[in-house]
Amino acid sequence: MFAAESLVRTLINQGVEVCFTNPGTSEMHMVAALDRTNGMRSVLCLFEGVATGAADGYARMADKPACTLLHLGPGAGNGLANLHNARRAYAPVVNIVGDHARDHIKLDAPLTSDAAGVCRPMSRWVGCVADASEVSTMAVEAVQQSYGPERGVASLILPADCAWSDAEPSVIEAQPVPAPNAVDATTVETVAAALRAATDPVLFLGNDACREDGLAAAGRIAEATGARLFMDTFVPRIARGHGRVSAKRLGYFGEQALEELGATDLLVIAGSKPPVAFFAYPDQPGELTPPGARTEILAGPADDVIAGLQAVAEALCSGQTEPDLPAQSQAPKLFPDEPLNPGYVGISLLRHMPEDSIICDDATTSGMGVFPWIEHGPRHDWLCLTGGAIGSGMPQAIGAAMACPDKQVFALCGDGAAAYTLQALWTQAREKLDVINIVFANHSYLVLNVELARVGAGDPGPAAQQMLSLDNPKMDWVKLAEGFGVPGQTARTAGEFDSALARALAAGGPQMIVAEI
């Protein structure tokens, strides 16, 4: 038995059941081990950024890590953007990166690099296997580190000779999963007292606070204190739809956020950190806590924020009934001949989206237009672009669909973002996943046109306009999808999109709808 087989069996024992892979020569013994070992599903991705994005989506919906298998430092480098999104989502990922055999590294072969150094900026932990005898113990450590208690990316560097060794290290049985830190009673009392005393409190939610149980507790607090509920602009996973408490997403632009938070005198942070602007702008503040407002931290990303919110709710309103929640929204009248825009996409989702769907949002400006229409529609989970690194939607949808094979998954993608990782379509087709990819084709990096004006860089000339334009030539997304094995349709009006969505849902499997807006 190769040492690599011990590693794979140990990972399976720790609950790791899926490997998103793009291997090379140095990882062939891991490939053989995955082939020989039952219990681990191997999913080939044509680009490393698809593998890492899929691992992110899987972790957000399964609440446990998948692993990746990437080829040396350059392969890990190709996957870094979506590891960044996973890191910002506090998503547990075990990122396995093969390396040259230990005695080959000194020869400085063409693919030699500092694999650990490549991984370090996007990882909360990096471990390097130094001897074949420790592959199993290092595998357990990687899984444990991915769970935190501040969850994140744990990268394990595996030299080829350690993988091919016949040393047969012990296979390690399941180990306890690290739990998040408990919120202490003193913090709960302090926050509850501050909420009682405040005149305009805001409860600012992030990460697990935006799951169903966290929102329910936040709703009880709001009912008891009059607190306004806000959440981070980009949250890893938001429980939405009828029968669920809804918080307002903080505005993307700093001046919007400051206006929304207004004259609050208390900002209670639950699962996040005090809000900051996404970018720096000339003569604009970066910190978005209103001047003079008191800040109390109930829980950060490493803490059990749901239990903390529930404890505060009990302290404020023990035994109080749950707040009244709105019934399911009814779709407004559709005007079929109207030119398509993101709002009409939201209305169509409200009309047709199955209960308990999953939406992976990589659409930036267009996603913001869809979001409000389904707030109280069919119940669903909305996964945001947490790190701002576009190219997450289609890969993330792979992982979400594999974590929840009984649910319908939608990937909302801008055309610029989709072009980063369109190879994900091939994996969707190969694995026969129920993913409907909606590409908003405005043939532009629209948000960057807005940002160009906001940073005070002046009016764009022809060269600047060309750097932000995607219309010369326009991408044919139906042909691109079909080339990867995914059927495609194009919609230019509200009625065409509504009909296309109904057809895609009826057909099942991966589908592409190009929304020309």
Short mmCIF file of C-alpha atoms in Angstrom, two decimals:
data_model
loop_
_atom_site.label_atom_id
_atom_site.label_comp_id
_atom_site.label_asym_id
_atom_site.label_seq_id
_atom_site.Cartn_x
_atom_site.Cartn_y
_atom_site.Cartn_z
CA MET A 1 0.00 0.00 0.00
CA PHE A 2 1.31 3.44 -0.94
CA ALA A 3 1.48 6.02 1.82
CA ALA A 4 -0.94 8.01 -0.33
CA GLU A 5 -3.58 5.33 0.32
CA SER A 6 -3.18 5.80 4.07
CA LEU A 7 -3.67 9.52 3.56
CA VAL A 8 -6.87 9.02 1.52
CA ARG A 9 -8.32 6.49 3.97
CA THR A 10 -7.52 8.80 6.87
CA LEU A 11 -9.27 11.70 5.13
CA ILE A 12 -12.33 9.52 4.54
CA ASN A 13 -12.36 8.62 8.23
CA GLN A 14 -12.42 12.33 9.06
CA GLY A 15 -15.55 12.79 6.93
CA VAL A 16 -13.88 14.10 3.75
CA GLU A 17 -15.85 12.49 0.93
CA VAL A 18 -15.11 14.56 -2.20
CA CYS A 19 -11.87 15.53 -3.94
CA PHE A 20 -11.92 18.26 -6.60
CA THR A 21 -8.83 17.58 -8.61
CA ASN A 22 -6.57 18.80 -11.38
CA PRO A 23 -3.51 16.59 -10.90
CA GLY A 24 -0.12 16.30 -12.59
CA THR A 25 2.80 13.87 -12.57
CA SER A 26 3.73 14.55 -8.94
CA GLU A 27 0.22 13.58 -7.83
CA MET A 28 -0.10 10.28 -9.74
CA HIS A 29 0.16 8.16 -6.60
CA MET A 30 -2.64 10.18 -5.06
CA VAL A 31 -4.65 9.53 -8.24
CA ALA A 32 -3.94 5.80 -7.87
CA ALA A 33 -4.89 5.92 -4.19
CA LEU A 34 -8.19 7.62 -4.99
CA ASP A 35 -8.83 4.92 -7.60
CA ARG A 36 -8.13 2.06 -5.18
CA THR A 37 -10.03 3.43 -2.19
CA ASN A 38 -13.80 3.43 -1.77
CA GLY A 39 -15.48 6.35 -0.05
CA MET A 40 -13.95 9.36 -1.80
CA ARG A 41 -15.62 10.80 -4.91
CA SER A 42 -13.08 12.25 -7.34
CA VAL A 43 -14.23 15.16 -9.51
CA LEU A 44 -12.01 16.30 -12.37
CA CYS A 45 -11.88 20.04 -13.01
CA LEU A 46 -10.24 21.50 -16.12
CA PHE A 47 -8.77 24.45 -14.23
CA GLU A 48 -7.54 24.73 -10.66
CA GLY A 49 -9.72 27.78 -9.99
CA VAL A 50 -12.73 25.59 -10.71
CA ALA A 51 -11.51 22.97 -8.22
CA THR A 52 -10.96 25.50 -5.44
CA GLY A 53 -14.25 27.29 -6.15
CA ALA A 54 -16.10 23.97 -6.06
CA ALA A 55 -14.48 23.13 -2.73
CA ASP A 56 -15.67 26.51 -1.41
CA GLY A 57 -19.28 25.92 -2.51
CA TYR A 58 -19.25 22.39 -1.10
CA ALA A 59 -17.99 23.58 2.28
CA ARG A 60 -20.57 26.36 2.55
CA MET A 61 -23.46 23.91 2.00
CA ALA A 62 -22.08 20.73 3.61
CA ASP A 63 -20.51 22.47 6.64
CA LYS A 64 -17.48 20.23 6.26
CA PRO A 65 -14.44 20.21 4.00
CA ALA A 66 -13.90 18.65 0.64
CA CYS A 67 -10.29 18.34 -0.46
CA THR A 68 -8.58 19.58 -3.57
CA LEU A 69 -5.65 17.96 -5.36
CA LEU A 70 -3.49 20.48 -7.23
CA HIS A 71 -0.22 20.23 -9.14
CA LEU A 72 2.79 21.92 -7.54
CA GLY A 73 3.13 25.65 -6.88
CA PRO A 74 1.89 26.82 -10.32
CA GLY A 75 -1.26 24.71 -10.02
CA ALA A 76 -1.92 26.09 -6.56
CA GLY A 77 -1.34 29.57 -7.95
CA ASN A 78 -4.05 29.01 -10.55
CA GLY A 79 -6.49 28.23 -7.74
CA LEU A 80 -5.68 31.10 -5.39
CA ALA A 81 -8.51 33.51 -6.29
CA ASN A 82 -11.23 31.10 -5.21
CA LEU A 83 -9.19 30.03 -2.19
CA HIS A 84 -9.28 33.73 -1.30
CA ASN A 85 -13.09 33.68 -1.56
CA ALA A 86 -13.17 30.54 0.60
CA ARG A 87 -10.90 32.17 3.17
CA ARG A 88 -13.16 35.22 3.34
CA ALA A 89 -16.18 32.89 3.66
CA TYR A 90 -14.54 31.03 6.55
CA ALA A 91 -15.21 27.88 4.53
CA PRO A 92 -13.35 24.72 5.61
CA VAL A 93 -11.22 23.45 2.72
CA VAL A 94 -8.39 20.90 2.76
CA ASN A 95 -6.12 22.04 -0.07
CA ILE A 96 -3.66 19.28 -1.01
CA VAL A 97 -0.82 20.40 -3.25
CA GLY A 98 1.67 17.91 -4.64
CA ASP A 99 5.36 18.77 -4.77
CA HIS A 100 8.50 17.34 -6.30
CA ALA A 101 10.17 14.43 -4.54
CA ARG A 102 12.40 15.78 -1.79
CA ASP A 103 15.70 14.87 -3.45
CA HIS A 104 14.49 16.33 -6.77
CA ILE A 105 13.83 19.82 -5.42
CA LYS A 106 17.53 20.61 -5.16
CA LEU A 107 17.88 19.98 -8.92
CA ASP A 108 15.75 23.07 -9.64
CA ALA A 109 13.67 21.42 -12.36
CA PRO A 110 11.43 23.71 -14.45
CA LEU A 111 8.35 23.32 -12.23
CA THR A 112 10.21 23.75 -8.95
CA SER A 113 8.70 26.49 -6.79
CA ASP A 114 7.91 27.37 -3.20
CA ALA A 115 4.56 25.56 -3.06
CA ALA A 116 4.03 26.39 0.61
CA GLY A 117 4.82 30.04 -0.05
CA VAL A 118 2.29 30.14 -2.87
CA CYS A 119 -0.45 28.75 -0.61
CA ARG A 120 0.33 30.74 2.53
CA PRO A 121 -1.48 34.04 1.75
CA MET A 122 -4.83 32.27 1.22
CA SER A 123 -4.49 29.65 3.97
CA ARG A 124 -5.05 29.80 7.72
CA TRP A 125 -2.61 26.87 8.05
CA VAL A 126 0.09 25.38 5.81
CA GLY A 127 1.73 22.06 6.60
CA CYS A 128 4.52 20.34 4.70
CA VAL A 129 4.93 16.57 4.90
CA ALA A 130 8.56 15.96 5.81
CA ASP A 131 8.50 12.16 5.90
CA ALA A 132 6.18 9.45 4.61
CA SER A 133 5.56 8.23 8.14
CA GLU A 134 3.60 11.41 8.95
CA VAL A 135 1.20 11.64 6.01
CA SER A 136 -1.78 10.39 8.03
CA THR A 137 -1.13 12.57 11.07
CA MET A 138 -0.64 15.59 8.79
CA ALA A 139 -3.90 14.77 7.00
CA VAL A 140 -5.75 14.78 10.32
CA GLU A 141 -4.08 18.06 11.27
CA ALA A 142 -5.16 19.62 7.97
CA VAL A 143 -8.80 18.63 8.55
CA GLN A 144 -8.68 19.87 12.14
CA GLN A 145 -7.15 23.17 11.05
CA SER A 146 -9.81 23.65 8.38
CA TYR A 147 -12.43 23.52 11.14
CA GLY A 148 -10.66 26.20 13.11
CA PRO A 149 -12.37 27.13 15.41
CA GLU A 150 -12.04 29.95 12.86
CA ARG A 151 -12.79 27.86 9.79
CA GLY A 152 -10.75 28.27 6.64
CA VAL A 153 -8.31 26.86 4.11
CA ALA A 154 -5.75 24.35 5.37
CA SER A 155 -3.07 23.61 2.78
CA LEU A 156 -1.07 20.38 2.89
CA ILE A 157 2.08 20.11 0.76
CA LEU A 158 2.75 16.48 -0.23
CA PRO A 159 6.13 15.57 -1.81
CA ALA A 160 5.82 12.87 -4.47
CA ASP A 161 8.23 10.46 -2.76
CA CYS A 162 6.23 10.66 0.47
CA ALA A 163 3.10 9.74 -1.50
CA TRP A 164 4.72 6.80 -3.32
CA SER A 165 6.49 5.42 -0.25
CA ASP A 166 5.58 1.90 0.87
CA ALA A 167 6.18 2.84 4.52
CA GLU A 168 2.47 2.22 5.19
CA PRO A 169 1.78 4.78 7.91
CA SER A 170 -1.19 3.98 10.14
CA VAL A 171 -4.65 4.92 8.96
CA ILE A 172 -6.11 7.21 11.63
CA GLU A 173 -9.70 6.83 12.72
CA ALA A 174 -12.18 9.71 13.07
CA GLN A 175 -11.10 12.51 15.41
CA PRO A 176 -13.42 14.98 17.18
CA VAL A 177 -14.23 18.10 15.16
CA PRO A 178 -13.10 21.35 16.81
CA ALA A 179 -16.05 23.41 18.00
CA PRO A 180 -16.33 27.20 17.74
CA ASN A 181 -15.51 29.23 20.81
CA ALA A 182 -18.39 29.74 23.23
CA VAL A 183 -19.61 33.30 23.84
CA ASP A 184 -19.16 33.91 27.57
CA ALA A 185 -21.99 35.01 29.85
CA THR A 186 -20.36 38.34 30.63
CA THR A 187 -20.33 39.30 26.94
CA VAL A 188 -23.99 38.30 26.61
CA GLU A 189 -24.93 40.44 29.63
CA THR A 190 -22.93 43.42 28.35
CA VAL A 191 -24.54 43.27 24.90
CA ALA A 192 -28.04 42.82 26.32
CA ALA A 193 -27.57 45.81 28.64
CA ALA A 194 -26.23 47.95 25.80
CA LEU A 195 -29.23 47.07 23.62
CA ARG A 196 -31.65 47.98 26.42
CA ALA A 197 -29.99 51.38 26.85
CA ALA A 198 -29.62 52.29 23.17
CA THR A 199 -32.07 54.54 21.37
CA ASP A 200 -31.26 53.43 17.81
CA PRO A 201 -29.36 50.12 17.97
CA VAL A 202 -28.14 48.18 14.93
CA LEU A 203 -27.41 44.46 15.02
CA PHE A 204 -24.76 43.86 12.36
CA LEU A 205 -24.71 40.20 11.28
CA GLY A 206 -22.13 38.15 9.41
CA ASN A 207 -21.17 34.56 8.66
CA ASP A 208 -23.24 31.98 10.58
CA ALA A 209 -25.46 34.70 12.08
CA CYS A 210 -27.15 34.78 8.67
CA ARG A 211 -28.16 31.12 8.86
CA GLU A 212 -31.79 30.43 9.73
CA ASP A 213 -31.30 29.92 13.48
CA GLY A 214 -29.10 33.00 13.78
CA LEU A 215 -31.60 35.18 11.93
CA ALA A 216 -34.45 33.84 14.06
CA ALA A 217 -32.61 34.83 17.25
CA ALA A 218 -31.73 38.23 15.75
CA GLY A 219 -35.41 38.71 14.91
CA ARG A 220 -36.37 38.11 18.54
CA ILE A 221 -33.77 40.67 19.65
CA ALA A 222 -35.10 43.21 17.15
CA GLU A 223 -38.65 42.57 18.34
CA ALA A 224 -37.65 43.21 21.95
CA THR A 225 -35.40 46.25 21.43
CA GLY A 226 -36.35 47.87 18.14
CA ALA A 227 -32.87 47.13 16.80
CA ARG A 228 -32.44 47.34 13.04
CA LEU A 229 -30.98 44.24 11.41
CA PHE A 230 -28.16 44.64 8.91
CA MET A 231 -25.73 42.12 7.50
CA ASP A 232 -22.44 42.26 5.67
CA THR A 233 -22.74 43.10 1.99
CA PHE A 234 -21.19 39.75 1.10
CA VAL A 235 -22.12 36.92 3.47
CA PRO A 236 -21.02 33.31 2.90
CA ARG A 237 -24.54 31.89 3.14
CA ILE A 238 -27.85 33.66 3.77
CA ALA A 239 -31.05 31.79 4.67
CA ARG A 240 -33.84 33.58 2.81
CA GLY A 241 -37.45 33.18 1.73
CA HIS A 242 -40.87 33.03 3.31
CA GLY A 243 -41.07 32.25 7.01
CA ARG A 244 -37.56 33.50 7.68
CA VAL A 245 -36.30 36.66 9.34
CA SER A 246 -34.71 39.02 6.84
CA ALA A 247 -31.85 41.44 7.47
CA LYS A 248 -30.87 44.25 5.12
CA ARG A 249 -27.59 43.91 3.20
CA LEU A 250 -25.34 46.87 3.91
CA GLY A 251 -24.87 49.07 0.85
CA TYR A 252 -21.86 48.30 -1.35
CA PHE A 253 -20.68 51.89 -1.56
CA GLY A 254 -19.39 53.54 1.59
CA GLU A 255 -21.66 56.59 1.44
CA GLN A 256 -24.67 54.29 1.04
CA ALA A 257 -23.64 52.31 4.10
CA LEU A 258 -23.11 55.42 6.21
CA GLU A 259 -26.52 56.75 5.24
CA GLU A 260 -28.19 53.41 6.03
CA LEU A 261 -26.56 53.11 9.44
CA GLY A 262 -27.52 56.75 10.01
CA ALA A 263 -27.49 58.07 13.55
CA THR A 264 -27.28 54.71 15.28
CA ASP A 265 -25.85 54.99 18.77
CA LEU A 266 -24.97 51.28 19.11
CA LEU A 267 -23.50 48.81 16.65
CA VAL A 268 -23.54 45.21 17.92
CA ILE A 269 -21.25 42.99 15.84
CA ALA A 270 -22.44 39.38 15.57
CA GLY A 271 -20.22 37.04 13.57
CA SER A 272 -18.38 39.73 11.65
CA LYS A 273 -16.24 42.81 12.31
CA PRO A 274 -17.05 46.53 12.20
CA PRO A 275 -17.95 47.47 8.60
CA VAL A 276 -15.42 49.00 6.23
CA ALA A 277 -15.61 50.24 2.64
CA PHE A 278 -14.82 47.72 -0.09
CA PHE A 279 -12.23 50.08 -1.62
CA ALA A 280 -10.53 53.33 -0.73
CA TYR A 281 -11.79 56.47 -2.52
CA PRO A 282 -10.35 59.98 -2.49
CA ASP A 283 -11.71 62.02 0.43
CA GLN A 284 -14.04 59.21 1.55
CA PRO A 285 -13.85 57.39 4.92
CA GLY A 286 -12.82 53.74 4.96
CA GLU A 287 -14.42 52.94 8.33
CA LEU A 288 -18.21 52.87 8.19
CA THR A 289 -19.17 52.88 11.86
CA PRO A 290 -21.12 56.14 12.32
CA PRO A 291 -19.22 58.77 14.32
CA GLY A 292 -20.02 58.57 18.01
CA ALA A 293 -21.64 55.15 17.84
CA ARG A 294 -20.69 52.64 20.52
CA THR A 295 -19.50 49.25 19.24
CA GLU A 296 -19.99 45.97 21.09
CA ILE A 297 -18.60 42.68 19.79
CA LEU A 298 -20.89 39.77 20.60
CA ALA A 299 -19.02 37.23 18.48
CA GLY A 300 -16.42 37.03 15.75
CA PRO A 301 -15.93 34.41 13.03
CA ALA A 302 -14.27 31.96 15.44
CA ASP A 303 -17.16 32.13 17.93
CA ASP A 304 -20.49 30.32 18.21
CA VAL A 305 -22.47 33.34 17.08
CA ILE A 306 -25.80 31.51 16.81
CA ALA A 307 -25.65 30.40 20.44
CA GLY A 308 -24.53 33.92 21.38
CA LEU A 309 -27.54 35.50 19.64
CA GLN A 310 -29.88 32.98 21.22
CA ALA A 311 -28.46 33.77 24.66
CA VAL A 312 -28.94 37.52 24.12
CA ALA A 313 -32.48 36.90 22.91
CA GLU A 314 -33.24 34.89 26.05
CA ALA A 315 -31.76 37.61 28.25
CA LEU A 316 -33.94 40.25 26.60
CA CYS A 317 -37.19 38.39 26.01
CA SER A 318 -37.24 35.01 27.73
CA GLY A 319 -40.28 33.04 26.64
CA GLN A 320 -41.40 35.66 24.13
CA THR A 321 -43.07 34.31 21.00
CA GLU A 322 -41.35 34.53 17.66
CA PRO A 323 -41.90 37.70 15.59
CA ASP A 324 -44.53 37.63 12.86
CA LEU A 325 -42.96 36.76 9.54
CA PRO A 326 -44.27 37.70 6.09
CA ALA A 327 -46.01 35.12 3.96
CA GLN A 328 -44.59 34.03 0.62
CA SER A 329 -44.43 36.86 -1.89
CA GLN A 330 -46.64 36.69 -4.96
CA ALA A 331 -44.97 37.52 -8.25
CA PRO A 332 -46.09 40.79 -9.83
CA LYS A 333 -47.51 40.89 -13.32
CA LEU A 334 -44.97 40.05 -16.00
CA PHE A 335 -44.79 42.25 -19.08
CA PRO A 336 -43.41 39.72 -21.58
CA ASP A 337 -42.33 42.16 -24.28
CA GLU A 338 -40.33 44.40 -21.93
CA PRO A 339 -36.54 44.39 -22.47
CA LEU A 340 -34.89 42.06 -19.99
CA ASN A 341 -33.21 43.43 -16.87
CA PRO A 342 -32.08 41.82 -13.58
CA GLY A 343 -35.39 42.67 -11.90
CA TYR A 344 -37.30 40.55 -14.40
CA VAL A 345 -34.88 37.69 -13.75
CA GLY A 346 -35.74 38.04 -10.05
CA ILE A 347 -39.47 38.00 -10.85
CA SER A 348 -39.06 34.83 -12.92
CA LEU A 349 -37.17 33.16 -10.08
CA LEU A 350 -40.00 34.18 -7.77
CA ARG A 351 -42.45 32.51 -10.17
CA HIS A 352 -40.53 29.28 -10.87
CA MET A 353 -37.73 28.66 -8.36
CA PRO A 354 -38.22 25.40 -6.43
CA GLU A 355 -38.38 25.49 -2.65
CA ASP A 356 -34.98 25.11 -0.92
CA SER A 357 -32.93 26.12 -3.96
CA ILE A 358 -29.35 27.39 -3.76
CA ILE A 359 -28.16 30.56 -5.52
CA CYS A 360 -24.44 31.17 -6.12
CA ASP A 361 -24.07 34.88 -6.86
CA ASP A 362 -21.14 36.01 -8.99
CA ALA A 363 -23.09 38.66 -10.88
CA THR A 364 -22.01 41.81 -9.00
CA THR A 365 -24.31 44.60 -10.27
CA SER A 366 -26.92 42.24 -11.76
CA GLY A 367 -27.07 40.05 -8.68
CA MET A 368 -27.98 43.11 -6.61
CA GLY A 369 -30.93 43.62 -8.96
CA VAL A 370 -32.19 40.06 -8.50
CA PHE A 371 -31.70 39.89 -4.72
CA PRO A 372 -34.69 41.91 -3.40
CA TRP A 373 -37.33 40.24 -5.57
CA ILE A 374 -37.03 36.84 -3.90
CA GLU A 375 -36.53 38.06 -0.32
CA HIS A 376 -39.81 36.45 0.77
CA GLY A 377 -40.14 34.02 -2.13
CA PRO A 378 -39.41 30.29 -2.08
CA ARG A 379 -36.99 29.35 0.68
CA HIS A 380 -33.40 29.34 -0.53
CA ASP A 381 -29.76 29.82 0.44
CA TRP A 382 -27.91 32.70 -1.22
CA LEU A 383 -24.10 32.36 -1.43
CA CYS A 384 -22.27 35.65 -1.90
CA LEU A 385 -18.97 36.61 -3.50
CA THR A 386 -17.30 36.98 -0.11
CA GLY A 387 -13.81 37.90 -1.23
CA GLY A 388 -14.75 39.91 -4.31
CA ALA A 389 -12.59 37.72 -6.58
CA ILE A 390 -14.88 37.13 -9.58
CA GLY A 391 -15.06 33.74 -11.24
CA SER A 392 -16.69 31.93 -8.32
CA GLY A 393 -20.27 31.35 -9.51
CA MET A 394 -20.09 28.35 -11.84
CA PRO A 395 -17.41 26.51 -9.80
CA GLN A 396 -19.21 27.22 -6.52
CA ALA A 397 -22.38 25.79 -8.04
CA ILE A 398 -20.55 22.50 -8.68
CA GLY A 399 -19.69 22.13 -5.01
CA ALA A 400 -23.12 23.24 -3.80
CA ALA A 401 -24.85 20.75 -6.12
CA MET A 402 -22.62 17.92 -4.92
CA ALA A 403 -23.18 18.80 -1.27
CA CYS A 404 -26.97 18.99 -1.80
CA PRO A 405 -27.86 16.72 -4.73
CA ASP A 406 -31.58 16.99 -3.96
CA LYS A 407 -31.66 20.78 -4.43
CA GLN A 408 -31.83 22.99 -7.51
CA VAL A 409 -28.76 25.21 -7.86
CA PHE A 410 -28.53 28.48 -9.78
CA ALA A 411 -25.30 30.26 -10.72
CA LEU A 412 -25.81 33.99 -11.35
CA CYS A 413 -22.80 35.23 -13.30
CA GLY A 414 -21.74 38.40 -15.00
CA ASP A 415 -20.32 37.70 -18.43
CA GLY A 416 -16.92 39.04 -17.39
CA ALA A 417 -16.90 36.86 -14.27
CA ALA A 418 -18.10 33.78 -16.13
CA ALA A 419 -15.23 34.08 -18.61
CA TYR A 420 -12.76 33.48 -15.77
CA THR A 421 -13.93 29.93 -15.02
CA LEU A 422 -16.24 28.78 -17.81
CA GLN A 423 -14.40 25.41 -17.73
CA ALA A 424 -16.74 24.66 -14.82
CA LEU A 425 -19.47 23.94 -17.38
CA TRP A 426 -17.62 20.82 -18.50
CA THR A 427 -17.53 19.44 -14.96
CA GLN A 428 -21.20 20.28 -14.48
CA ALA A 429 -21.99 18.29 -17.63
CA ARG A 430 -19.72 15.39 -16.75
CA GLU A 431 -21.23 15.04 -13.27
CA LYS A 432 -24.81 15.66 -14.55
CA LEU A 433 -25.45 18.33 -11.92
CA ASP A 434 -28.74 20.22 -11.58
CA VAL A 435 -27.26 23.67 -12.13
CA ILE A 436 -28.88 26.46 -14.12
CA ASN A 437 -26.24 28.98 -15.13
CA ILE A 438 -27.64 32.45 -15.78
CA VAL A 439 -25.10 34.71 -17.51
CA PHE A 440 -25.98 38.41 -17.52
CA ALA A 441 -24.52 39.54 -20.82
CA ASN A 442 -24.08 43.30 -20.71
CA HIS A 443 -20.82 42.91 -22.65
CA SER A 444 -19.00 45.14 -20.19
CA TYR A 445 -17.21 45.18 -16.86
CA LEU A 446 -20.12 47.35 -15.76
CA VAL A 447 -19.10 47.79 -12.14
CA LEU A 448 -15.67 49.01 -13.23
CA ASN A 449 -17.24 51.72 -15.38
CA VAL A 450 -18.93 52.91 -12.20
CA GLU A 451 -15.72 52.63 -10.20
CA LEU A 452 -13.73 54.56 -12.81
CA ALA A 453 -15.95 57.57 -12.18
CA ARG A 454 -15.94 57.13 -8.41
CA VAL A 455 -12.17 57.12 -7.95
CA GLY A 456 -11.85 60.48 -9.72
CA ALA A 457 -9.74 59.19 -12.60
CA GLY A 458 -11.46 61.47 -15.12
CA ASP A 459 -13.63 60.79 -18.13
CA PRO A 460 -12.66 57.56 -19.91
CA GLY A 461 -11.05 57.94 -23.30
CA PRO A 462 -11.08 55.32 -26.08
CA ALA A 463 -8.31 53.21 -24.52
CA ALA A 464 -9.96 53.14 -21.10
CA GLN A 465 -13.32 52.32 -22.64
CA GLN A 466 -11.82 49.37 -24.49
CA MET A 467 -10.24 48.03 -21.28
CA LEU A 468 -13.70 47.88 -19.67
CA SER A 469 -15.67 46.68 -22.70
CA LEU A 470 -16.46 43.07 -23.67
CA ASP A 471 -18.26 43.76 -26.96
CA ASN A 472 -15.39 43.56 -29.44
CA PRO A 473 -15.99 40.73 -30.11
CA LYS A 474 -19.05 39.69 -28.11
CA MET A 475 -18.84 36.26 -26.51
CA ASP A 476 -21.39 33.72 -27.75
CA TRP A 477 -22.34 32.06 -24.48
CA VAL A 478 -24.74 29.56 -26.01
CA LYS A 479 -21.99 28.19 -28.25
CA LEU A 480 -19.48 28.26 -25.40
CA ALA A 481 -21.85 26.31 -23.17
CA GLU A 482 -22.72 23.81 -25.87
CA GLY A 483 -19.01 23.30 -26.54
CA PHE A 484 -18.65 22.10 -22.94
CA GLY A 485 -21.75 19.88 -23.15
CA VAL A 486 -24.33 22.22 -21.56
CA PRO A 487 -27.51 23.14 -23.51
CA GLY A 488 -28.01 26.89 -23.89
CA GLN A 489 -30.75 29.44 -24.57
CA THR A 490 -30.74 33.21 -25.05
CA ALA A 491 -33.36 35.62 -23.68
CA ARG A 492 -33.72 39.30 -24.53
CA THR A 493 -37.17 40.05 -23.10
CA ALA A 494 -38.89 39.34 -19.81
CA GLY A 495 -41.17 36.80 -21.47
CA GLU A 496 -38.34 35.00 -23.25
CA PHE A 497 -36.42 34.63 -20.00
CA ASP A 498 -39.47 33.39 -18.11
CA SER A 499 -40.09 30.71 -20.74
CA ALA A 500 -36.40 29.78 -20.89
CA LEU A 501 -36.26 29.33 -17.11
CA ALA A 502 -39.33 27.08 -17.15
CA ARG A 503 -37.80 24.95 -19.94
CA ALA A 504 -34.45 24.69 -18.14
CA LEU A 505 -36.09 23.55 -14.91
CA ALA A 506 -38.17 20.96 -16.76
CA ALA A 507 -35.13 19.61 -18.64
CA GLY A 508 -32.96 19.07 -15.54
CA GLY A 509 -29.20 18.68 -15.53
CA PRO A 510 -26.88 21.59 -16.27
CA GLN A 511 -28.38 24.37 -18.37
CA MET A 512 -27.30 27.79 -19.64
CA ILE A 513 -29.53 30.84 -20.02
CA VAL A 514 -27.93 33.94 -21.51
CA ALA A 515 -29.73 37.02 -20.19
CA GLU A 516 -29.03 39.81 -22.67
CA ILE A 517 -29.44 42.99 -20.64
#
